Amino acid sequence: MIKITIVAPYADFVDLAEKTFREHNEYPHKLEYELNQYELEVILAYGADEVRCLKLDSDVVVARGVTAYELRNRDYYIPVVEIPVAGNDLIRCLHESKTRFGTKPVAVIGSRNMIYGVESLSDIVGLDIKPFVMSNREEVKRLVNAAVNQGIQVIIGGIPTCEYAIKLGLDTILIKTGKESIWQAITEAKRVAYISRIEQEKALRFKTILDYAYEGIIAVDNKNTISVFNSSSEKTLGINAQKAIGKKFEEIIPKSKLTDLVNTKDECIDEIIKHNDIQLAVNKVPIVLKGENLGTVLTFQNVTKIQEMEGKIREKIYTRGHVAKHTFEDIIGESKKIKDVIKMAKRFSQVDSNILIVGETGTGKELFAQSIHNYSPRKRGPFVAVNCAALPENLLESELFGYVEGAFTGAAKGGKPGLFELAHRGTIFLDEISEISLKLQGRLLRVIQEKEIMRLGHDRVIPVDVRIISATNKDLYTLAQKGDFREDLYYRLDILKINLPPLRDRREDILIIVEYFIKNYCLQFRKGDITITQKAKERLQDYDWSGNIRELRNICERLVVLNQGNIISEKDVEAVLPDRCNLRIPFNDEEAIDSMNIKYNYTEELKKFERERIKAVLERVGYNKIKAAESLGISRTTLWRRMKELDII
């Protein structure tokens, strides 16, 4: 229902307005913008006080002359349609004046729209006519007096004008509005109401978008007056929007870095600002039209909320295995060698060049790959890791490049994206790159050169933006010289090289790593603090560690699992170290037998523990081997081997 209010200047106007409104609604040829239902309210008011006291709740207001002008300037947003004074209305008034008062000079006093062009009627009606433009009621006396001073004897105008002229003894004619003008005003009112309704709907949609946006949004004009202050701004800043809108920004948020930011002319993106006790990520963009600054839009989010949301997203991504969990902070060591490598890796992280990580088994190649990704500009993208030695050639090809439905027997319905597609805008880590076949090396070379892939069984190329980090424990250059690895691919991969030092070359880090693993396993297995004797430390530090950190971690886990006295001695260490180590030669047969018995008992205990641990994990994940391997922190291949060794299969 659209409500139209007509403000009538005199009593006869009320009946004419109501009659015209009914006829307008019944008119058979409705305009395309007309709605189905309209409600009319007619209010009689012509005095200044009456107009000021009007309480209107309509969709549109219709009034004439100065009343329309005054209503437009009131502090509310209801559109006002002015009733025009048609030419025939003025002609009727002028004709009446000539009939009643002869050729006395006439003044027509009213709003600009009422009297525009009236002087051109002088020749038609044979009268001396002078127009006087009135913009508010306070000008009535001044304009009438001015007309008198110019020799005017007849005043034509509205009720206030005629009333004052009568007091001065002048002849008067009241301008009355005809049916045609009211009809025209009602037509315009319906059009304005229709447009207003559309604008209200747009405004409501806009407000809904603003109020349900995650970001706080504040808009100010070029005088820093707030025009938009959405719900998120209220929640984040703790300020009521109704109190903020219409006020100066510095009144609502005084002495703040936010205020300083608003007052700067420059655009700011991803600025971190502390406001009260919260950190805000802020964007500030000026609104410029044809070189003129119209104001500023400020958007911001609570950094803590962003981190919480990002954590939830990353947690969901993690379930799909496309996230890097580790950073450089997870790399343990204080030796110069490892610090130099970390420093170099951080520098490499900042560019998109391919990286080749070379190191022995267990030196932490994937740990470095994940850290590089998380330190790089691609950290918000996926991290996809694949062990090139763990899959046969045909399976590795389909995993890397994907396939379409029907590409081969057993291909999944609908096809499957490859790992390169999944790594788009992120990083792909190719571990044990030396084990990839020459055929796949050719396809990999094309991906690097063309930055696009083609799924198996398809003829369409898919562009990919991927940074490649590869790793190997072999000398790729030597393999390339022998023809076992493509030389052109080698030079594409070996752009930035990181050589990871083996543990034996940074022995000062061994005890730091031991203490870290021992502490973690004590927490994991709910054991109290365990002390390591000096002799035990020396034994661990002197060991060769051909398996590097991976081997050291396994030994630490065994020491914690089998420990019963909260002290790890040299004997304990020697008992769990592999047979290949250079064990101290016993002084006599009795000591040798004791040593063998201790070692045998430890080995049996360890097997029993491992068997129970793996079985418990398998039961928990419903015997899903992939999930079990992830939970145990080992590869699927290692899990299968251990299950076989422990008679779990």
Short mmCIF file of C-alpha atoms in Angstrom, two decimals, residues 313-314 316-328 349 355 357 364-387 400 418-431 465-471 630:
data_model
loop_
_atom_site.label_atom_id
_atom_site.label_comp_id
_atom_site.label_asym_id
_atom_site.label_seq_id
_atom_site.Cartn_x
_atom_site.Cartn_y
_atom_site.Cartn_z
CA ILE A 313 39.57 -22.90 6.81
CA ARG A 314 43.07 -24.30 7.10
CA LYS A 316 39.25 -28.05 6.60
CA ILE A 317 41.96 -27.89 3.96
CA TYR A 318 44.25 -29.95 6.18
CA THR A 319 41.79 -32.82 6.08
CA ARG A 320 42.46 -32.95 2.34
CA GLY A 321 46.22 -32.91 2.91
CA HIS A 322 46.92 -29.66 1.05
CA VAL A 323 48.41 -27.56 3.79
CA ALA A 324 51.95 -27.01 5.03
CA LYS A 325 52.03 -27.60 8.80
CA HIS A 326 55.60 -26.59 9.56
CA THR A 327 57.55 -23.33 9.61
CA PHE A 328 61.20 -22.41 10.11
CA SER A 349 61.25 -18.25 -0.16
CA ILE A 355 64.16 -25.02 -5.57
CA ILE A 357 66.64 -29.60 -1.78
CA GLY A 364 64.29 -32.89 7.01
CA LYS A 365 63.77 -32.12 3.33
CA GLU A 366 59.96 -31.91 3.56
CA LEU A 367 60.23 -29.87 6.77
CA PHE A 368 62.27 -27.31 4.83
CA ALA A 369 59.86 -27.45 1.86
CA GLN A 370 56.88 -26.70 4.09
CA SER A 371 58.77 -23.93 5.89
CA ILE A 372 59.72 -22.31 2.57
CA HIS A 373 56.08 -22.40 1.45
CA ASN A 374 54.81 -20.86 4.70
CA TYR A 375 57.46 -18.13 4.52
CA SER A 376 56.66 -17.27 0.90
CA PRO A 377 54.03 -15.00 -0.71
CA ARG A 378 52.21 -18.23 -1.63
CA LYS A 379 51.58 -19.18 1.99
CA ARG A 380 47.81 -18.69 1.61
CA GLY A 381 47.77 -21.14 -1.30
CA PRO A 382 47.81 -24.95 -1.12
CA PHE A 383 50.88 -27.06 -0.37
CA VAL A 384 50.71 -30.40 -2.17
CA ALA A 385 53.33 -33.05 -1.40
CA VAL A 386 53.93 -36.24 -3.37
CA ASN A 387 56.56 -38.96 -2.94
CA LEU A 400 50.22 -35.62 -11.00
CA GLY A 418 45.76 -33.81 -10.77
CA LEU A 419 48.04 -32.64 -8.00
CA PHE A 420 49.36 -29.81 -10.18
CA GLU A 421 45.81 -28.47 -10.51
CA LEU A 422 45.25 -28.77 -6.78
CA ALA A 423 48.49 -26.87 -6.16
CA HIS A 424 47.39 -23.90 -8.33
CA ARG A 425 48.62 -20.62 -6.81
CA GLY A 426 50.55 -22.61 -4.24
CA THR A 427 53.48 -25.03 -4.03
CA ILE A 428 53.97 -28.63 -5.13
CA PHE A 429 56.67 -30.65 -3.36
CA LEU A 430 58.13 -33.50 -5.41
CA ASP A 431 60.04 -35.71 -2.98
CA ASP A 465 50.50 -21.25 -11.44
CA VAL A 466 52.66 -23.53 -9.31
CA ARG A 467 56.00 -23.15 -7.56
CA ILE A 468 57.98 -26.44 -7.66
CA ILE A 469 60.17 -27.58 -4.78
CA SER A 470 61.84 -30.92 -5.44
CA ALA A 471 64.01 -33.03 -3.17
CA GLU A 630 49.26 -40.00 8.84
#
